[in-house]
mmCIF file of C-alpha atoms and ligand atoms in Angstrom:
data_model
loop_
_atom_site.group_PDB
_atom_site.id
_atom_site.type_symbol
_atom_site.label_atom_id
_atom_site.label_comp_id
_atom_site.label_asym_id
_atom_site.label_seq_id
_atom_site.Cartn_x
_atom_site.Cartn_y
_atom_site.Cartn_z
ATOM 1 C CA UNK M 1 181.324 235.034 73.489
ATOM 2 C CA UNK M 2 181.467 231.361 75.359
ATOM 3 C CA UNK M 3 179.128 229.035 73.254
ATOM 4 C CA UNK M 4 176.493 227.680 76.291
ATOM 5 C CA UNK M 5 175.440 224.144 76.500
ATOM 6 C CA UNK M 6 172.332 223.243 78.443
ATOM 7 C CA UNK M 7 172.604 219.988 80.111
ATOM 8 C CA UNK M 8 169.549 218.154 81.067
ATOM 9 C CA UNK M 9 168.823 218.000 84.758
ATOM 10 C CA UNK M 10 166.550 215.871 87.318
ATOM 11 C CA UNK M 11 164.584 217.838 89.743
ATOM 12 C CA UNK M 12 162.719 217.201 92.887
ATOM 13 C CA UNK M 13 160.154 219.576 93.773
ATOM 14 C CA UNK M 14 157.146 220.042 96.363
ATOM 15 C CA UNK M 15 153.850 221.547 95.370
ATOM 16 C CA UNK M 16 152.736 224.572 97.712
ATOM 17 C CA UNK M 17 149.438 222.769 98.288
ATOM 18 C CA UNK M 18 149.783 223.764 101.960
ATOM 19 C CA UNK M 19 152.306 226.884 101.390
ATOM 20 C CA UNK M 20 151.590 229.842 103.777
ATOM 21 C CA UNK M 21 153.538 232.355 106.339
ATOM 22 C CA UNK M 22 152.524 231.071 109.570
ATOM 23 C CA UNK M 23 155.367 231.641 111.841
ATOM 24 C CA UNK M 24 158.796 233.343 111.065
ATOM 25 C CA UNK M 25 161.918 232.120 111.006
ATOM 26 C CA UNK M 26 163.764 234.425 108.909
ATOM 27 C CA UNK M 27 163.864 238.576 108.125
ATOM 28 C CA UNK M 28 160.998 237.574 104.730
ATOM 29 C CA UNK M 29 158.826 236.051 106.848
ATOM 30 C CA UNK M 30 156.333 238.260 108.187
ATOM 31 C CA UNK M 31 152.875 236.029 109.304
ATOM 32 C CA UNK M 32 150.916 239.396 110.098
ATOM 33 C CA UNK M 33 151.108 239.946 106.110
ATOM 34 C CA UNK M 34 148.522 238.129 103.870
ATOM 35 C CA UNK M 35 149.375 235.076 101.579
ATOM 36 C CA UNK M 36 147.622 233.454 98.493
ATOM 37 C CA UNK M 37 148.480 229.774 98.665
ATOM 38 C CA UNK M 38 146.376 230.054 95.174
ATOM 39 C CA UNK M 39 148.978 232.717 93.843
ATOM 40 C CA UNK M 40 151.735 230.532 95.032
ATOM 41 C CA UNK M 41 150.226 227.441 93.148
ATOM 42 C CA UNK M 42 150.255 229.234 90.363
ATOM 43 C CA UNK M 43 153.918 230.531 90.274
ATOM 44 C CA UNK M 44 155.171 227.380 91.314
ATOM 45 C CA UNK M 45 153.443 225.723 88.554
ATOM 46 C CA UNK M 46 154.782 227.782 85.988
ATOM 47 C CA UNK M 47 158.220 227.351 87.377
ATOM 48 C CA UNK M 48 157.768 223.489 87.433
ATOM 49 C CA UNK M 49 156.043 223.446 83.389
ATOM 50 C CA UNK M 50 159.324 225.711 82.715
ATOM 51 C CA UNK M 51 161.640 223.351 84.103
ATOM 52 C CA UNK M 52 159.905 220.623 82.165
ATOM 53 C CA UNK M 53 159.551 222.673 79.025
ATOM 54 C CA UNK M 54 163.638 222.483 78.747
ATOM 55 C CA UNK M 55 163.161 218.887 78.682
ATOM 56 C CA UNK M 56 164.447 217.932 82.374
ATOM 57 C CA UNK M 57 162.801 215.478 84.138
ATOM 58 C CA UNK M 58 161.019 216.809 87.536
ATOM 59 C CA UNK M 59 159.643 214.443 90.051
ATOM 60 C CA UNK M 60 157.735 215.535 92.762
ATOM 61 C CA UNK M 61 157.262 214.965 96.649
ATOM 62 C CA UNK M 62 154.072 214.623 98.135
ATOM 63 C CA UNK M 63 153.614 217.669 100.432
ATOM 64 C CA UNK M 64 152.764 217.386 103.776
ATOM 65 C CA UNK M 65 149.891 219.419 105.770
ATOM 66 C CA UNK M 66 151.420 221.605 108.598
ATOM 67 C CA UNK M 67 154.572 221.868 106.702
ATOM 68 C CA UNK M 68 154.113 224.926 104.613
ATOM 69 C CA UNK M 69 157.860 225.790 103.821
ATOM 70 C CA UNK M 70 158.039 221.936 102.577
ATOM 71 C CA UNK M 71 158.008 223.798 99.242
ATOM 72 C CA UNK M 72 161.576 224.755 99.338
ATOM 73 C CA UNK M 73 162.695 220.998 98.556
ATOM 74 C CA UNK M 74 166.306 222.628 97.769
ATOM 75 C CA UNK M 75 166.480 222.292 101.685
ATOM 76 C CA UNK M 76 165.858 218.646 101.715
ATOM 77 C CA UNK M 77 168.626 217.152 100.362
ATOM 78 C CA UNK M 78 172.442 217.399 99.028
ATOM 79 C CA UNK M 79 172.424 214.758 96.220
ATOM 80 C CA UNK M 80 175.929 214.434 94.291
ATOM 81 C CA UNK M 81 177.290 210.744 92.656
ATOM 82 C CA UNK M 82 173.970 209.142 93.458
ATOM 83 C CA UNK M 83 174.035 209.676 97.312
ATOM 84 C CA UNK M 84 171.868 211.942 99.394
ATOM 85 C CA UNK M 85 172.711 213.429 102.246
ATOM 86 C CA UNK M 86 168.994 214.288 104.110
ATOM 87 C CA UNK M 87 169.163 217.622 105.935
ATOM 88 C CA UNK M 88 168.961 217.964 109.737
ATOM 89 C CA UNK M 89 166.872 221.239 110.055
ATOM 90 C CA UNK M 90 167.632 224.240 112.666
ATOM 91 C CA UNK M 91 164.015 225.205 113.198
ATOM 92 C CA UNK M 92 161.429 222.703 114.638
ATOM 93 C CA UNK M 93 158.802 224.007 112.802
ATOM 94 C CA UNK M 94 161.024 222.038 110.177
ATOM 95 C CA UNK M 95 162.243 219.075 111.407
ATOM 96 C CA UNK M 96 159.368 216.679 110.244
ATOM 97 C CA UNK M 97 160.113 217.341 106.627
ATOM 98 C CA UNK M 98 163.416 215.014 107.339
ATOM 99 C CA UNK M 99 161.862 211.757 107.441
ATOM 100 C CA UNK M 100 159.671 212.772 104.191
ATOM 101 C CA UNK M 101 163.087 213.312 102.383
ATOM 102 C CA UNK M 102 164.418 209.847 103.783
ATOM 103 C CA UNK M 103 161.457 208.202 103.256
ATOM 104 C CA UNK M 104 161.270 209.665 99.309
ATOM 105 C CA UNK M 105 164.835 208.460 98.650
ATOM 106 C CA UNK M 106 164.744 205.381 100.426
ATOM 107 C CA UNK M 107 161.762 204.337 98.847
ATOM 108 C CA UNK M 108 163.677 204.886 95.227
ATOM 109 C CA UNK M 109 166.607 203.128 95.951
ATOM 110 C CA UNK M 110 168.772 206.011 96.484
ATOM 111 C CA UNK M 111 171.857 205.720 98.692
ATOM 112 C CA UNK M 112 170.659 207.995 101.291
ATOM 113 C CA UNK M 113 171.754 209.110 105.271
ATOM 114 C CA UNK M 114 170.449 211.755 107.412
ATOM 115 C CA UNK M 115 172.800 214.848 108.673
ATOM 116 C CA UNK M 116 174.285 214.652 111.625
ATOM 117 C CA UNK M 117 174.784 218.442 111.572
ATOM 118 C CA UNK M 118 172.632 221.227 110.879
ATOM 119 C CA UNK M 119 172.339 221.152 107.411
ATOM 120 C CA UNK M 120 169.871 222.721 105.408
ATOM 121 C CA UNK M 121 170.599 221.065 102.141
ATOM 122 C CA UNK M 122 171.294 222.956 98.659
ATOM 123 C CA UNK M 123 170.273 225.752 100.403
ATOM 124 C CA UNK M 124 173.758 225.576 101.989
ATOM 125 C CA UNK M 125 175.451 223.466 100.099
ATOM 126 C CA UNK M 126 175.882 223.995 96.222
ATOM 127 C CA UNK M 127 178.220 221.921 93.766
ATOM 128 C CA UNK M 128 180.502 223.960 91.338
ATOM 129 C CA UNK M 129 181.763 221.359 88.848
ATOM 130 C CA UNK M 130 183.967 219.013 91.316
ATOM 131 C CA UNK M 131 183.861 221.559 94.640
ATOM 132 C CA UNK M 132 181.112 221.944 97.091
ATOM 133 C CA UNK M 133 180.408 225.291 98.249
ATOM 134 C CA UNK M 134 179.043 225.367 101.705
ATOM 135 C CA UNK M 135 177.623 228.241 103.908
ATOM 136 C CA UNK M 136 177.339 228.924 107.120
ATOM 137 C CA UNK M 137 176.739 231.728 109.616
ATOM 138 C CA UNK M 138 172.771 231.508 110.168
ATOM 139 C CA UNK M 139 171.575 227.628 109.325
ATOM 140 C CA UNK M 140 174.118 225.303 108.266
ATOM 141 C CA UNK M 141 177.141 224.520 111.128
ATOM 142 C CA UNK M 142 180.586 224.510 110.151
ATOM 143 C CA UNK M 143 180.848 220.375 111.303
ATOM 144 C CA UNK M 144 177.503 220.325 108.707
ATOM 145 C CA UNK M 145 180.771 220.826 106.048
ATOM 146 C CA UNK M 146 183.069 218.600 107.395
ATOM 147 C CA UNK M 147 180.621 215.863 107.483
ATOM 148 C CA UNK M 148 179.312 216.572 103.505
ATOM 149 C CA UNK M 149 183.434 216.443 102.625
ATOM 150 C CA UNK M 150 183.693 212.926 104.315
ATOM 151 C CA UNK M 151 180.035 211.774 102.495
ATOM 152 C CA UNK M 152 180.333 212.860 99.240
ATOM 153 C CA UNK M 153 184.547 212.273 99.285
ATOM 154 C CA UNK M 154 184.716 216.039 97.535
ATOM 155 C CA UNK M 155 186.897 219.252 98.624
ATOM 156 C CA UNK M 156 183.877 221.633 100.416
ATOM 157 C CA UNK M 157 184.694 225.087 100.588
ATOM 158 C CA UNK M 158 183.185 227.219 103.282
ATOM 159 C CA UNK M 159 181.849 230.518 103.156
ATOM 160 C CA UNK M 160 180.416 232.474 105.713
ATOM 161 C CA UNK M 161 177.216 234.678 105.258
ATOM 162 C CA UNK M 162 176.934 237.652 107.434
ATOM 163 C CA UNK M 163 173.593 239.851 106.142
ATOM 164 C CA UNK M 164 170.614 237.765 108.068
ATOM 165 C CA UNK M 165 168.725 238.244 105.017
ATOM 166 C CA UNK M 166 170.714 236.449 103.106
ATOM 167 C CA UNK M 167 170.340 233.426 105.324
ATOM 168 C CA UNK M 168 171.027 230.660 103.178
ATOM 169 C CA UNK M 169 173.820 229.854 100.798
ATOM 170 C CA UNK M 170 171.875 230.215 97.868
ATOM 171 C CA UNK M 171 169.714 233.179 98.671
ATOM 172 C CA UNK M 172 173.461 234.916 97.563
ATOM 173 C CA UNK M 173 174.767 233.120 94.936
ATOM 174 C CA UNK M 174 174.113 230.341 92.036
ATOM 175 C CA UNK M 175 175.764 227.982 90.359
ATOM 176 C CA UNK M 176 175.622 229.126 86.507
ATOM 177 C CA UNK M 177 177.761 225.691 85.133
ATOM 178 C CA UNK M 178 180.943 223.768 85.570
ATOM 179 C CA UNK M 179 183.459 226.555 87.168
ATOM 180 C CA UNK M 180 181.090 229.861 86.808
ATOM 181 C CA UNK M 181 178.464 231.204 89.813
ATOM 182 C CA UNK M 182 176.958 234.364 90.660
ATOM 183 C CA UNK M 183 176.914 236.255 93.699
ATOM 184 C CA UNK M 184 176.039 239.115 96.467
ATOM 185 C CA UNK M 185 179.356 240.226 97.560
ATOM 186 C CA UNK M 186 178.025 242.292 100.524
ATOM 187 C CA UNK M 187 176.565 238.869 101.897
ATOM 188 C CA UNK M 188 179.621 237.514 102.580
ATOM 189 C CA UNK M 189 182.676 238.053 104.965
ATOM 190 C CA UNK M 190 185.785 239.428 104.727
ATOM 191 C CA UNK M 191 187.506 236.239 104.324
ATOM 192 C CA UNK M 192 184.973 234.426 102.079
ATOM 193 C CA UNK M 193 184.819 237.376 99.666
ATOM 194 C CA UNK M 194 188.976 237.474 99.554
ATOM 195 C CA UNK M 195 188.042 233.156 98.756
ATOM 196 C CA UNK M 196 185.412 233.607 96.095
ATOM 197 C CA UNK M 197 187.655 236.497 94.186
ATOM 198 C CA UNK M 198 190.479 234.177 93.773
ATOM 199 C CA UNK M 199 188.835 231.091 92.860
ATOM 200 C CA UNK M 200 186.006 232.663 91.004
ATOM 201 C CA UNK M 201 188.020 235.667 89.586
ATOM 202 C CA UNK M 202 184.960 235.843 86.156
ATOM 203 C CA UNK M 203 182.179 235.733 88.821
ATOM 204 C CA UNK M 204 179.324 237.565 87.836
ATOM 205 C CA UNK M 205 178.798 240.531 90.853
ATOM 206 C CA UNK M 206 175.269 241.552 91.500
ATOM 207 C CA UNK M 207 174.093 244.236 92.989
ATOM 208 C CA UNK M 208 171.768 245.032 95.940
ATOM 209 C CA UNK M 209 169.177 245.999 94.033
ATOM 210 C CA UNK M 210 168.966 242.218 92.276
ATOM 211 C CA UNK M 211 169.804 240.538 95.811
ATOM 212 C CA UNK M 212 166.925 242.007 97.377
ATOM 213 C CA UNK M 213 164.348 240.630 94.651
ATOM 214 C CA UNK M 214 166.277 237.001 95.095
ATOM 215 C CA UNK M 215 168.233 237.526 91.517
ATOM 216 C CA UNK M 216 170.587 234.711 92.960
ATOM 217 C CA UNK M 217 168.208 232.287 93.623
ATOM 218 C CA UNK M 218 168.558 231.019 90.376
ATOM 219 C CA UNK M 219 168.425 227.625 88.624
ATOM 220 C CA UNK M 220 170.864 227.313 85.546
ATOM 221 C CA UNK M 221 170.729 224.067 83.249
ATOM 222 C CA UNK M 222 174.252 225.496 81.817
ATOM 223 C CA UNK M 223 172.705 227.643 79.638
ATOM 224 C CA UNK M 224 169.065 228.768 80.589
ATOM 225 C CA UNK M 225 168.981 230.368 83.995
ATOM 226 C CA UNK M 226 165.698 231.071 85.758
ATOM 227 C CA UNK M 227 166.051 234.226 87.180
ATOM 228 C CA UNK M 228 163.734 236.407 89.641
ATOM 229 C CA UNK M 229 162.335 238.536 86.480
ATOM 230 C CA UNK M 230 162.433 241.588 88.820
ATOM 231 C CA UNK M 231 166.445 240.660 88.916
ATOM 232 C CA UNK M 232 166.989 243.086 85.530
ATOM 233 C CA UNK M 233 170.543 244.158 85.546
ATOM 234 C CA UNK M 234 171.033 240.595 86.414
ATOM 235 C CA UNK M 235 169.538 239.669 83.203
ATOM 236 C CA UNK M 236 171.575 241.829 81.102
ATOM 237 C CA UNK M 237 174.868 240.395 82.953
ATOM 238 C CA UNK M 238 173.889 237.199 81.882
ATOM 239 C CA UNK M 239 173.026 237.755 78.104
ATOM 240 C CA UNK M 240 176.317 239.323 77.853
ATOM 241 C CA UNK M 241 178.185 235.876 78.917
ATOM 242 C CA UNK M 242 175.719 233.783 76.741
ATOM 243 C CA UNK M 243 173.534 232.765 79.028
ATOM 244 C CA UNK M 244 170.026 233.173 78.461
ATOM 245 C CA UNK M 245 168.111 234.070 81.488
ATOM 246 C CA UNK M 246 164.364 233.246 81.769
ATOM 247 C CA UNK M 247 162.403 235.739 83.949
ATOM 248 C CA UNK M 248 160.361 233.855 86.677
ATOM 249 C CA UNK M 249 157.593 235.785 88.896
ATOM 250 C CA UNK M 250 158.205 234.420 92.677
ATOM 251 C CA UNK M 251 157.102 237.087 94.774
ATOM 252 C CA UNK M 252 154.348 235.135 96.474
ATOM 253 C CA UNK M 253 157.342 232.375 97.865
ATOM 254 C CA UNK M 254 159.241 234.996 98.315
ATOM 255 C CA UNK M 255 157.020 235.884 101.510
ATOM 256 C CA UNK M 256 158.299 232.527 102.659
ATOM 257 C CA UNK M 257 161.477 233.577 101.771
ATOM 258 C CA UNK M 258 162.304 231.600 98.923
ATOM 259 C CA UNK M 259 162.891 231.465 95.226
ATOM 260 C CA UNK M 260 163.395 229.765 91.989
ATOM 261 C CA UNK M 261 166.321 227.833 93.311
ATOM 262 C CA UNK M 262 164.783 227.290 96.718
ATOM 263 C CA UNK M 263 161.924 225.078 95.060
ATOM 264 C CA UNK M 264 164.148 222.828 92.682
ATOM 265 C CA UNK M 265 166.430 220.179 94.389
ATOM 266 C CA UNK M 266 168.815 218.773 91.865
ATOM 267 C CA UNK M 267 169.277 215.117 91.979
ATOM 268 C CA UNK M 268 172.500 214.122 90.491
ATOM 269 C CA UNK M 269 173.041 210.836 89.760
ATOM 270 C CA UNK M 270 176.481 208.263 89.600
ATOM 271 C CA UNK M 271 178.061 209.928 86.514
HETATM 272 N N1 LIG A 1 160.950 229.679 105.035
HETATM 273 C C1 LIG A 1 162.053 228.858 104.664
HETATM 274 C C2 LIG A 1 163.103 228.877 105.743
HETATM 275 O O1 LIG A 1 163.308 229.905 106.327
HETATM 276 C C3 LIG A 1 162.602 229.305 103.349
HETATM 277 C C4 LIG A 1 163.663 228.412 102.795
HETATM 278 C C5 LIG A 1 164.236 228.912 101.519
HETATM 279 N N2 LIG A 1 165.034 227.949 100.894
HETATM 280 C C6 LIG A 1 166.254 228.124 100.387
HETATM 281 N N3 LIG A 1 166.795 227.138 99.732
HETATM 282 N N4 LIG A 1 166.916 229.225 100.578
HETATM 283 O O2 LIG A 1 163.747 227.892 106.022
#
């Protein structure tokens, strides 16, 4: 079996201080249905301490009242080589997390830009080794791509999601390291499932059962992989390639929508 390496990571995250479902703006998102901004404190905590525990640094932005999905800081940002690309959001009840994002990086030092595009950050956009994989279909636009390929100077490959649930990019599949990922077939089209075959011919395939619980909303240092602990056969896929998958309790995010991955932006510095 392939000997795993973790790699030690930098993080941004948001604390739920304000999380709630108070409108809907996609299939998870039911505001008729009760939340406990308490219970998502709590999960998101241990997520955070977990992260930290593997010894990767995790800085945080200050969350914002009357932005409750500000949580899911995977949406605010692409960061690759030291240079963030701030998203441009689809949904108004959104698009004032931008200038928190621009503010956060410019006030670091960080080369930073917002989208032109709709672009919904590493929601849509996730970095395999030297590729960017990019979705579209429900958030992110196709020109979102082009632009990220002309930013970053990288080859972006686009994929197109098709099940509304699985609205974002990483709601389907994960990055587990370098050249490996994860991922819900069914979520994709035709064409991008005929793409991801043949350039991820090893991929691990879940199944429905471990999409639905947000299996692939995962965060993976190389060799730990949070994982939806609900995710089981998931679990078992990955301890047979040498990962070692960490269960994580989301479900109160997950009424949001969002996950593991969905909370943890990944800042990736000049190498
Ligand atoms: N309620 C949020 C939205 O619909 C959830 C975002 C989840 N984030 C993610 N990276 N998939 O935009």
């Amino acid at each position: 079996m392939k000997k795993r390496q973790a790699r030690s990571r930098h993080y941004l995250m948001c604390e739920p201080t304000f999380f709630e479902v108070s409108y809907s703006i996609n299939p998870w998102m039911n505001p008729s249905r009760p939340t406990s901004t308490e219970r998502g404190l709590a999960q998101w905590k241990t997520l955070h301490d977990l992260l930290a525990g593997l010894g990767h640094t995790v800085e945080l932005i200050e969350p914002v009242a009357g932005l409750p999905d500000m949580v899911y800081s995977a949406n605010g940002a692409t960061v690759v080589d030291g240079r963030a690309l701030v998203a441009r959001f689809r949904h108004e009840q959104r698009v004032d997390e931008s200038p928190a994002y621009l503010e956060w990086f410019r006030a670091r030092g960080w080369e930073v830009r917002q989208a032109e595009f709709v672009n919904e950050g590493e929601g849509d956009f996730l970095c395999v080794g030297d590729v960017i994989l990019a979705g579209s279909g429900f958030r992110s636009e196709p020109d979102a791509h082009d632009e990220a390929a002309k930013f970053f100077g990288k080859p972006v490959l686009g994929l197109t999601l098709i099940d509304h649930r699985y609205y974002h990019l990483d709601t389907a599949l994960a990055v587990l390291d370098e050249n490996e990922i994860m991922y819900y077939p069914e979520a994709f089209s035709p064409e991008s499932r005929s793409l991801l075959e043949e350039r991820f011919p090893d991929a691990i395939l879940a199944g429905a059962s471990d999409a639905e619980v947000f299996g692939l909303n995962a965060v993976s240092d190389g060799l730990h992989v949070l994982v939806a602990q609900q995710a089981e056969r998931l679990h078992k896929q990955l301890r047979e390639r040498g990962f070692e998958p960490i269960g994580v309790d989301m479900t109160e995010l997950l009424k949001g929508g969002g996950g593991a991955k969905c909370c943890t932006l990944e800042l990736r510095e000049q190498d």
